[in-house]
């Protein structure tokens, strides 16, 4: 287990006599993304504002690498702050500065870099985040999604060790949300920063986080991995994850993992006297990075959504298809053994090869390289354990290209 | 009930006001000291200071010229009819000049800048506060006072005396326009009285006042904007209140400081 970078011990904060944080204990591990979830108004943003020093706690401690923040010398605090970035919910971009000036500001103020170096770094980062030809525009001239990405660029420009994201995708449509999550995940993998996210985007946030903490009534009521949260027996956690998962399903047309499990359990109950068999197919898109380079983050997410939509159209009414991870799609075929499952998949692949993923005719030729893995099971619980590459029931793996 | 009676007692109210006044004065003093010291911190904020000189100074020149001209014209007109009664219309140049350099110039310049730039500064910083831009500065390790207040204070200290000088010169010319060109006072007498009546201490006094007013206007305007979130109303309404408060407090303080400085300088 990785060592904790930030430890929060018995943190308390009251506003007008009302305890918002009532003894928070939480460990943030180095090099991981920890996501804090919870209902609106439970104090998630308040909690991360304490970490970055925007708010003062009434009692308790915040330790950074074992040292209490409050007891640090001013010089050490300043050094620490230079290693931390914060992305605000409302972006907090300087509206009287251009996009370029906004992103360059943290570097300019450090006074450590030549103008030429700063210009190059800002331009490179803006390009990497699909922000073209907006250097001289003001934040008010940009769309909500672009503003979020500019704020993300400003948070990333100093290559900090810790980045705190306060609801980075609020107010965006599902495609742009996915694109921003993907950007955060890609940069985290590239720069190995420690990420602390506040988000409601379930289940998508589970794909990019290694650690989840749920805040309720001023306390952390769950702490664990994304897989563990699905196993939680706490009714508040179950209700929250289920409700938000269903909301996402309504928005994207994809089933949540909870819904999948429930559906499989129902199927099993209906065939109580028979042997209930399920076939699982996990499709892994192996060229997502390449696709992003070709068409950008947003278009690649549109392509992925269209791809899943096309798969759904080719399936039987009883079959279900859902996103399983950032680049993984899970297909469940009830009442089907692996042999028939493979035949069904061959047919699906043939039909899918004829489909065009992107509607935009001007986009470069695009193909998804997809690796398929199969498994057969009698219990729905196997969904939790499916791993494309090393599951014992994987029988075949091949690529399909969809032009 | 007893607590209510105590808190509604007029003495309690006065006490609360006094305590609030002392606390507020202390906060403003700390705000000003920190902002002033940060003017000299490294790396230097030169470009931002020039930006503010342009905003506070250059952009105010037109309004200062207009105000100065009409103030001088009114002084020339009023002064002429008063002086002519005593047969000393020749002293018009001296009357206009002394009034402008000692009092009207610094005070009216400061009030005009409060209306034009002070209100804008307060609103701008207030909006930055409510949209978390000030918090964003803190998270980037940027001192918000150094970034927002210090360049404005430096620019104010440079711009106010220059604008006051412009006001004085234009005002004297305005007085000449009404006194000499319209009412017939000899131009030679007008300008010779201007020259002979002004001594260096008058000019110094005017500059001292303009510097003091710069500190008052810029500090109050930035302070009100910076602490917008402490207003009773939030959001846009809070920014509106801060701006109003900045203008009213600055104007009142200009007049109070003017009285204090006049009594010291005379």
XYZ file of C-alpha atoms in Angstrom:
669
model
C 0.000 0.000 0.000
C 1.287 3.463 -0.893
C 2.154 5.789 1.993
C -0.238 8.645 2.742
C 0.866 12.021 1.422
C -1.834 13.956 3.235
C -3.503 12.826 6.426
C -6.569 14.495 7.848
C -7.133 13.774 11.516
C -10.313 14.536 13.397
C -10.937 17.706 11.389
C -13.833 19.850 12.583
C -15.390 22.993 11.157
C -18.543 24.831 12.155
C -20.439 27.578 10.372
C -22.816 29.574 12.580
C -23.047 26.767 15.121
C -23.679 24.108 12.472
C -20.989 21.435 12.267
C -20.140 20.892 8.605
C -17.065 18.763 9.224
C -17.510 16.720 12.338
C -14.317 14.769 12.914
C -13.009 13.899 9.455
C -10.321 11.239 9.217
C -8.932 10.625 5.768
C -5.688 9.556 4.136
C -4.681 10.743 0.673
C -2.141 8.405 -0.874
C 0.730 9.648 -2.988
C 0.440 9.263 -6.755
C -3.221 8.234 -6.656
C -6.498 9.929 -7.452
C -8.733 10.095 -4.402
C -12.307 11.139 -5.053
C -14.546 12.570 -2.382
C -18.193 11.923 -3.091
C -21.318 12.846 -1.186
C -24.616 14.661 -1.415
C -24.699 18.363 -2.216
C -23.935 20.616 0.732
C -22.255 18.011 2.937
C -18.966 19.929 2.992
C -16.859 18.291 0.275
C -15.604 21.602 -1.085
C -15.100 22.900 2.463
C -12.919 19.863 3.162
C -10.605 20.357 0.194
C -10.416 24.104 0.838
C -8.938 23.225 4.232
C -6.265 21.139 2.530
C -5.209 24.016 0.289
C -5.343 26.529 3.131
C -8.317 28.589 1.956
C -10.148 27.794 5.190
C -9.057 27.394 8.779
C -10.264 24.416 10.769
C -11.724 24.782 14.266
C -9.887 21.703 15.505
C -8.080 18.649 14.206
C -4.998 18.363 12.060
C -3.919 18.201 8.459
C -0.552 16.556 7.977
C 1.525 16.771 4.833
C 4.151 14.036 4.683
C 3.633 13.620 8.415
C 4.143 17.314 9.251
C 1.199 19.329 10.621
C 0.352 22.202 8.235
C -0.383 24.607 11.089
C 3.031 24.106 12.667
C 4.953 24.634 9.440
C 7.176 27.682 9.052
C 5.994 30.340 6.597
C 8.833 29.448 4.233
C 7.882 25.753 4.263
C 4.233 26.648 3.762
C 5.163 28.724 0.726
C 7.239 25.875 -0.700
C 4.370 23.485 -0.095
C 1.880 25.812 -1.768
C 4.046 25.963 -4.856
C 3.569 22.197 -5.164
C -0.224 22.342 -4.959
C -2.769 23.444 -7.559
C -6.486 23.928 -7.197
C -9.114 23.792 -9.903
C -12.203 25.679 -8.805
C -15.762 24.571 -9.434
C -16.577 27.877 -11.120
C -13.144 27.897 -12.871
C -12.144 31.227 -11.162
C -10.412 32.358 -14.335
C -9.339 36.004 -14.350
C -11.948 37.570 -16.579
C -9.842 40.614 -17.438
C -7.005 38.421 -18.720
C -6.803 36.439 -21.931
C -6.649 32.646 -21.934
C -2.908 32.772 -22.517
C -2.349 35.226 -19.661
C -4.516 33.133 -17.343
C -2.558 29.952 -17.994
C 0.824 31.707 -17.945
C 0.138 33.631 -14.717
C 1.426 31.029 -12.213
C 4.685 30.724 -14.173
C 5.051 34.480 -14.679
C 4.571 35.126 -10.977
C 7.175 32.544 -10.033
C 9.688 34.606 -11.980
C 11.855 31.538 -12.572
C 11.339 31.064 -16.285
C 12.249 32.972 -19.428
C 9.350 34.432 -21.387
C 10.192 32.169 -24.315
C 10.002 29.054 -22.151
C 6.693 30.147 -20.620
C 5.192 30.837 -24.069
C 6.222 27.420 -25.304
C 4.937 25.581 -22.241
C 1.581 27.352 -22.331
C 1.104 26.762 -26.068
C 2.029 23.069 -25.764
C -0.355 22.516 -22.884
C -3.238 24.328 -24.570
C -2.750 22.147 -27.637
C -2.626 18.983 -25.580
C -5.969 19.930 -24.058
C -7.594 20.526 -27.451
C -7.563 24.297 -26.993
C -6.641 25.761 -30.356
C -6.607 29.413 -31.435
C -8.094 30.799 -28.255
C -4.914 32.307 -26.774
C -6.160 35.863 -27.160
C -9.759 35.243 -26.195
C -11.197 36.190 -22.824
C -12.890 33.610 -20.587
C -16.298 35.208 -21.207
C -15.892 34.463 -24.933
C -15.498 30.715 -24.335
C -17.978 27.898 -23.851
C -18.354 26.259 -20.430
C -16.369 23.208 -21.534
C -13.511 25.328 -22.856
C -13.403 27.393 -19.670
C -13.079 24.186 -17.645
C -10.204 23.052 -19.829
C -8.466 26.419 -19.521
C -8.839 26.132 -15.733
C -7.410 22.617 -15.977
C -4.499 23.968 -18.023
C -3.843 26.634 -15.382
C -3.825 23.961 -12.690
C -1.442 21.752 -14.668
C 0.994 24.372 -15.992
C 3.284 24.343 -12.932
C 3.413 20.526 -12.981
C 2.371 20.366 -9.321
C 2.699 17.356 -7.043
C -0.855 17.655 -5.773
C -3.913 18.891 -7.667
C -7.272 19.427 -6.064
C -10.285 19.448 -8.363
C -13.514 20.897 -7.018
C -16.263 19.388 -9.184
C -14.304 19.817 -12.420
C -17.143 18.719 -14.675
C -20.137 20.509 -13.167
C -22.403 21.972 -15.803
C -20.922 20.045 -18.720
C -22.702 17.622 -21.005
C -21.845 13.883 -20.702
C -19.386 13.943 -23.614
C -17.431 16.888 -22.273
C -17.530 15.394 -18.785
C -15.965 12.212 -20.140
C -13.380 14.245 -22.036
C -12.347 16.204 -18.911
C -12.168 13.011 -16.827
C -10.051 11.410 -19.501
C -7.713 14.434 -19.544
C -7.301 14.306 -15.762
C -6.617 10.579 -15.888
C -4.112 10.865 -18.749
C -2.200 13.678 -17.051
C -2.185 11.839 -13.756
C -0.667 8.792 -15.442
C 1.861 10.977 -17.243
C 2.946 13.242 -14.383
C 2.108 10.934 -11.439
C 0.574 13.749 -9.419
C -1.623 13.117 -6.417
C -5.185 14.074 -7.322
C -8.004 14.938 -4.947
C -11.333 15.225 -6.668
C -14.727 16.290 -5.487
C -17.298 14.888 -7.848
C -20.799 13.528 -8.345
C -20.036 11.813 -11.619
C -20.818 8.237 -10.748
C -19.852 5.743 -12.127
C -17.428 7.549 -14.417
C -15.328 8.894 -11.593
C -14.713 5.318 -10.428
C -12.869 4.588 -13.672
C -10.215 7.210 -13.013
C -9.935 7.004 -9.195
C -7.934 4.569 -7.160
C -9.489 5.630 -3.875
C -12.997 6.773 -2.959
C -14.196 8.506 0.203
C -17.826 9.298 0.878
C -18.729 12.199 3.116
C -22.059 12.332 4.913
C -23.247 14.374 7.888
C -19.760 15.697 8.548
C -18.046 12.302 8.615
C -16.364 9.928 6.198
C -18.769 6.997 6.003
C -16.898 5.025 3.350
C -13.277 4.786 2.322
C -12.000 2.240 -0.155
C -11.475 1.342 -3.782
C -14.126 1.861 -6.481
C -14.778 -1.886 -6.508
C -15.259 -1.952 -2.758
C -17.893 0.762 -2.861
C -20.181 -1.502 -4.900
C -19.924 -4.076 -2.132
C -20.677 -1.595 0.655
C -23.628 -2.535 2.850
C -24.094 1.000 4.204
C -27.595 1.977 2.977
C -26.579 5.632 2.507
C -23.675 4.620 0.275
C -25.776 2.099 -1.666
C -28.608 4.574 -2.216
C -26.242 7.360 -3.296
C -24.192 5.279 -5.734
C -27.305 3.629 -7.158
C -29.197 6.887 -7.631
C -26.353 8.742 -9.316
C -25.507 5.694 -11.435
C -29.096 5.601 -12.678
C -29.031 9.328 -13.426
C -25.942 8.775 -15.558
C -27.710 5.926 -17.300
C -30.589 8.216 -18.191
C -28.178 10.812 -19.537
C -25.961 8.467 -21.531
C -28.274 5.568 -22.330
C -25.804 3.134 -20.753
C -26.605 0.721 -17.947
C -24.868 1.175 -14.645
C -23.088 -1.742 -13.012
C -25.713 -1.794 -10.276
C -28.458 -2.141 -12.862
C -26.524 -4.884 -14.554
C -26.159 -6.835 -11.333
C -29.815 -6.371 -10.502
C -30.847 -7.520 -13.939
C -28.719 -10.633 -13.728
C -30.112 -11.458 -10.307
C -33.646 -11.154 -11.724
C -32.731 -13.429 -14.623
C -31.421 -15.962 -12.171
C -34.597 -15.830 -10.086
C -36.745 -16.328 -13.202
C -34.867 -19.471 -14.138
C -34.719 -20.910 -10.652
C -35.379 -24.457 -11.797
C -32.901 -24.247 -14.675
C -29.204 -23.618 -14.727
C -28.753 -19.878 -15.231
C -25.768 -19.240 -17.486
C -24.401 -15.880 -18.507
C -21.839 -15.000 -21.085
C -19.718 -11.939 -20.566
C -17.773 -10.153 -23.257
C -15.319 -7.469 -22.268
C -14.271 -5.242 -25.143
C -11.112 -3.233 -24.540
C -10.332 -0.379 -26.881
C -6.578 -0.609 -27.184
C -5.924 2.383 -29.398
C -7.734 5.082 -27.399
C -4.591 7.178 -26.909
C -3.914 7.125 -30.637
C -7.561 8.046 -31.318
C -7.318 11.007 -28.921
C -4.183 12.208 -30.700
C -5.989 11.980 -34.026
C -9.337 13.568 -33.214
C -8.977 15.102 -29.774
C -10.574 14.321 -26.427
C -14.133 15.358 -27.156
C -14.409 13.666 -30.554
C -12.909 10.465 -29.170
C -15.576 10.428 -26.467
C -18.266 11.012 -29.096
C -16.804 8.087 -31.030
C -16.839 5.880 -27.946
C -20.434 6.792 -27.155
C -21.491 6.108 -30.744
C -19.591 2.845 -30.689
C -21.443 1.668 -27.570
C -24.718 2.865 -29.050
C -24.078 0.810 -32.194
C -23.253 -2.269 -30.121
C -26.467 -1.819 -28.174
C -28.429 -1.713 -31.423
C -26.914 -5.012 -32.538
C -27.714 -6.857 -29.287
C -30.808 -8.842 -28.358
C -33.411 -7.230 -26.087
C -32.306 -9.378 -23.173
C -28.615 -8.520 -23.580
C -27.051 -5.567 -21.814
C -24.121 -3.370 -22.617
C -22.398 -0.960 -20.248
C -19.171 0.956 -19.853
C -16.960 -0.969 -17.486
C -13.853 1.169 -17.311
C -12.364 4.154 -19.155
C -11.741 2.061 -22.292
C -13.724 -1.072 -21.495
C -17.216 -2.116 -22.449
C -19.005 -4.990 -20.797
C -21.632 -7.001 -22.686
C -23.772 -9.449 -20.761
C -25.658 -12.154 -22.629
C -28.071 -13.923 -20.273
C -28.942 -17.572 -20.949
C -25.956 -17.920 -23.255
C -22.932 -20.147 -22.825
C -19.485 -19.081 -24.026
C -19.758 -21.034 -27.318
C -22.930 -19.222 -28.351
C -21.490 -16.051 -26.887
C -18.552 -16.250 -29.277
C -20.857 -16.837 -32.230
C -22.955 -13.869 -31.120
C -19.799 -11.810 -30.890
C -18.613 -12.839 -34.382
C -21.955 -11.689 -35.764
C -21.723 -8.471 -33.770
C -18.204 -7.814 -35.087
C -19.325 -8.386 -38.679
C -22.206 -5.946 -38.283
C -20.088 -3.398 -36.458
C -17.408 -3.373 -39.159
C -19.940 -1.811 -41.489
C -20.734 1.048 -39.123
C -19.079 4.435 -39.149
C -18.258 5.669 -35.676
C -18.009 9.384 -36.263
C -20.768 11.324 -37.989
C -18.375 14.071 -38.959
C -17.243 13.337 -42.510
C -14.309 15.732 -42.202
C -12.719 13.766 -39.383
C -9.663 11.685 -40.222
C -10.158 7.995 -40.852
C -10.766 6.427 -37.522
C -10.661 2.915 -36.279
C -11.074 1.396 -32.861
C -8.831 -1.553 -32.229
C -10.841 -3.727 -29.898
C -9.672 -6.714 -27.936
C -12.455 -9.037 -26.886
C -12.366 -11.372 -23.923
C -15.030 -13.920 -23.032
C -16.175 -15.479 -19.810
C -19.031 -17.723 -18.796
C -20.550 -17.788 -15.342
C -23.542 -18.852 -13.328
C -23.361 -16.009 -10.829
C -23.769 -12.315 -11.474
C -21.073 -11.578 -8.914
C -18.411 -12.549 -11.447
C -18.784 -9.053 -12.929
C -16.758 -7.760 -10.005
C -13.864 -10.012 -10.845
C -13.626 -9.846 -14.602
C -10.194 -8.859 -15.811
C -9.785 -8.905 -19.536
C -6.271 -10.177 -19.722
C -5.876 -12.661 -16.939
C -9.301 -14.132 -16.223
C -9.186 -17.883 -16.483
C -12.190 -17.999 -18.729
C -10.775 -15.764 -21.410
C -10.831 -17.881 -24.506
C -10.012 -15.602 -27.344
C -8.601 -12.227 -28.067
C -8.584 -10.434 -31.408
C -8.899 -7.027 -33.007
C -11.670 -5.576 -35.040
C -11.365 -2.380 -37.017
C -14.304 -0.203 -37.660
C -13.929 2.387 -40.346
C -34.943 38.781 27.601
C -32.308 40.444 29.736
C -29.811 39.835 26.944
C -32.191 41.515 24.436
C -32.643 44.496 26.715
C -28.875 44.860 27.064
C -28.217 44.522 23.338
C -30.951 47.069 22.495
C -29.631 49.555 25.027
C -28.392 52.738 23.237
C -25.106 52.550 25.128
C -24.579 49.016 23.841
C -25.246 50.184 20.321
C -22.762 53.033 20.690
C -20.253 50.628 22.209
C -20.677 48.215 19.323
C -20.136 51.033 16.850
C -17.018 52.194 18.657
C -15.569 48.686 18.782
C -16.434 48.155 15.118
C -14.820 51.494 14.222
C -11.604 50.632 16.075
C -11.451 47.142 14.543
C -12.132 48.479 11.064
C -9.455 51.173 11.454
C -6.984 48.532 12.561
C -7.818 46.289 9.627
C -7.481 49.169 7.162
C -4.142 50.157 8.715
C -2.831 46.587 8.344
C -4.192 46.408 4.796
C -2.452 49.664 3.892
C 0.851 48.737 5.546
C 0.980 45.359 3.857
C 0.061 46.852 0.460
C 2.629 49.629 0.807
C 5.485 47.315 1.806
C 4.649 44.968 -1.062
C 5.244 47.776 -3.573
C 8.954 47.239 -2.961
C 8.923 43.428 -2.929
C 10.644 41.372 -5.638
C 10.049 40.632 -8.486
C 9.001 44.210 -9.197
C 5.458 44.801 -10.390
C 6.453 47.501 -12.912
C 4.137 46.540 -15.776
C 1.143 46.295 -13.472
C 1.974 49.702 -11.947
C 2.116 51.272 -15.428
C -1.162 49.618 -16.302
C -2.738 51.253 -13.259
C -1.121 54.637 -13.945
C -2.784 54.478 -17.344
C -6.124 53.546 -15.781
C -6.110 55.936 -12.804
C -4.058 58.718 -14.361
C -4.159 58.903 -18.139
C -7.811 57.934 -18.428
C -8.802 60.571 -15.860
C -7.098 63.487 -17.613
C -10.134 64.518 -19.654
C -12.541 64.552 -16.738
C -9.959 66.386 -14.586
C -9.463 69.027 -17.315
C -13.207 69.545 -17.659
C -13.753 69.789 -13.911
C -10.712 72.008 -13.489
C -11.761 74.352 -16.267
C -15.289 74.855 -14.976
C -14.166 75.146 -11.354
C -11.695 77.868 -12.382
C -14.361 79.607 -14.468
C -16.837 79.617 -11.575
C -14.147 80.847 -9.174
C -13.267 83.607 -11.650
C -16.897 84.613 -11.974
C -17.742 84.518 -8.258
C -14.415 86.028 -7.239
C -14.729 88.902 -9.676
C -18.156 90.029 -8.389
C -17.023 89.837 -4.765
C -13.684 91.580 -5.372
C -15.132 94.279 -7.593
C -17.285 95.430 -4.630
C -14.093 96.229 -2.742
C -12.350 97.653 -5.768
C -9.773 94.907 -5.862
C -10.726 92.977 -8.974
C -7.042 92.959 -9.845
C -6.513 90.345 -7.119
C -8.710 87.866 -8.982
C -5.686 85.878 -10.210
C -4.431 85.485 -6.647
C -7.859 84.451 -5.304
C -8.426 81.844 -7.975
C -4.895 80.438 -7.734
C -4.725 80.199 -3.939
C -8.174 78.589 -3.766
C -7.232 76.068 -6.407
C -3.749 75.151 -5.265
C -4.506 74.966 -1.548
C -8.011 73.478 -1.510
C -10.108 73.021 -4.601
C -7.473 71.321 -6.737
C -6.502 68.463 -4.420
C -10.034 67.930 -3.054
C -11.934 68.002 -6.335
C -9.289 65.928 -8.114
C -9.516 63.293 -5.396
C -13.321 63.286 -5.516
C -13.335 62.990 -9.306
C -10.870 60.098 -9.222
C -12.948 58.415 -6.532
C -15.987 58.638 -8.789
C -14.165 57.470 -11.900
C -11.463 55.056 -10.784
C -12.177 54.311 -7.108
C -15.625 52.914 -7.799
C -14.284 50.832 -10.700
C -11.453 49.447 -8.557
C -13.829 48.509 -5.779
C -16.236 46.796 -8.190
C -13.454 44.957 -10.019
C -11.848 43.594 -6.863
C -15.292 42.840 -5.407
C -16.195 40.738 -8.432
C -12.850 38.975 -8.170
C -13.691 38.161 -4.582
C -17.147 36.731 -5.225
C -16.000 34.727 -8.252
C -13.168 33.133 -6.216
C -10.452 34.798 -8.315
C -8.790 36.091 -5.145
C -8.866 32.569 -3.697
C -7.341 31.349 -6.961
C -4.439 33.763 -6.453
C -3.892 32.398 -2.958
C -3.848 28.803 -4.212
C -1.199 29.781 -6.765
C 0.941 31.167 -3.974
C 0.420 34.730 -5.214
C -0.063 37.365 -2.515
C -3.425 38.982 -3.455
C -2.524 42.299 -1.838
C 0.739 42.465 -3.758
C -1.074 41.558 -6.958
C -4.165 43.740 -6.607
C -3.587 46.525 -4.127
C 0.120 47.440 -4.252
C 0.249 48.392 -7.975
C -2.876 50.517 -7.556
C -1.461 52.247 -4.497
C 1.825 52.981 -6.274
C -0.038 54.234 -9.324
C -2.278 56.413 -7.136
C 0.730 57.952 -5.370
C 2.173 58.880 -8.752
C -1.050 59.893 -10.538
C -2.816 61.992 -7.883
C -0.185 64.786 -7.637
C 0.141 64.940 -11.434
C -3.627 65.115 -11.932
C -3.888 67.726 -9.182
C -1.277 69.842 -10.985
C -3.218 69.528 -14.226
C -6.402 70.501 -12.399
C -4.703 73.577 -10.909
C -3.231 74.768 -14.208
C -6.455 74.256 -16.147
C -8.419 75.897 -13.313
C -6.156 78.964 -13.394
C -6.707 79.183 -17.149
C -10.483 78.809 -16.560
C -10.359 81.717 -14.103
C -8.456 83.722 -16.708
C -11.128 82.912 -19.285
C -13.982 84.359 -17.229
C -12.001 87.049 -15.335
C -9.971 88.478 -18.179
C -11.604 87.497 -21.435
C -15.240 87.873 -20.341
C -15.151 90.348 -17.443
C -12.237 92.524 -18.469
C -9.537 92.000 -15.841
C -6.197 92.741 -17.462
C -4.415 89.501 -18.421
C -1.106 90.930 -17.289
C -2.457 91.772 -13.842
C -4.206 88.380 -13.612
C -1.027 86.387 -14.307
C 1.272 88.655 -12.299
C -1.010 88.121 -9.267
C -0.956 84.382 -9.975
C 2.821 84.432 -9.858
C 3.236 86.751 -6.886
C 0.587 85.206 -4.668
C 1.791 81.602 -4.794
C 4.591 80.547 -2.511
C 6.311 77.181 -2.407
C 4.553 76.132 0.792
C 1.196 76.409 -1.038
C 2.393 74.073 -3.758
C 3.928 71.667 -1.249
C 0.733 71.721 0.786
C -1.289 70.881 -2.309
C 0.998 67.976 -3.109
C 0.934 66.691 0.470
C -2.832 66.745 0.364
C -2.987 64.984 -2.988
C -0.685 62.227 -1.726
C -2.771 61.831 1.431
C -5.943 61.677 -0.679
C -4.348 59.086 -2.950
C -3.708 56.880 0.063
C -7.266 57.400 1.318
C -9.034 56.813 -2.015
C -7.011 53.814 -3.187
C -6.947 52.128 0.213
C -10.651 52.555 0.904
C -11.681 51.532 -2.612
C -9.499 48.418 -2.676
C -10.348 47.510 0.924
C -14.080 47.687 0.251
C -13.729 45.505 -2.825
C -11.361 43.055 -1.155
C -13.735 42.454 1.736
C -16.940 42.418 -0.309
C -17.782 39.027 1.200
C -18.092 40.671 4.622
C -21.032 42.791 3.424
C -24.502 41.941 4.667
C -25.571 41.190 1.099
C -23.883 38.668 -1.138
C -23.164 38.431 -4.848
C -23.829 41.332 -7.174
C -25.732 43.188 -4.465
C -22.723 42.895 -2.177
C -20.461 44.301 -4.894
C -22.924 47.191 -5.369
C -22.837 47.918 -1.638
C -19.036 47.799 -1.579
C -18.793 50.215 -4.467
C -21.252 52.666 -2.896
C -19.511 52.346 0.419
C -16.101 52.923 -1.212
C -17.266 56.146 -2.864
C -19.113 57.511 0.173
C -16.360 56.659 2.676
C -13.635 57.997 0.394
C -15.451 61.300 -0.166
C -16.179 61.793 3.529
C -12.617 60.891 4.477
C -11.210 63.250 1.832
C -13.042 66.140 3.471
C -12.031 65.105 6.997
C -8.383 64.611 6.011
C -8.477 67.919 4.138
C -9.596 69.728 7.275
C -6.970 68.031 9.429
C -4.156 68.722 6.947
C -5.254 72.327 6.386
C -5.187 72.977 10.103
C -1.706 71.463 10.318
C -0.290 73.141 7.228
C -1.601 76.635 7.843
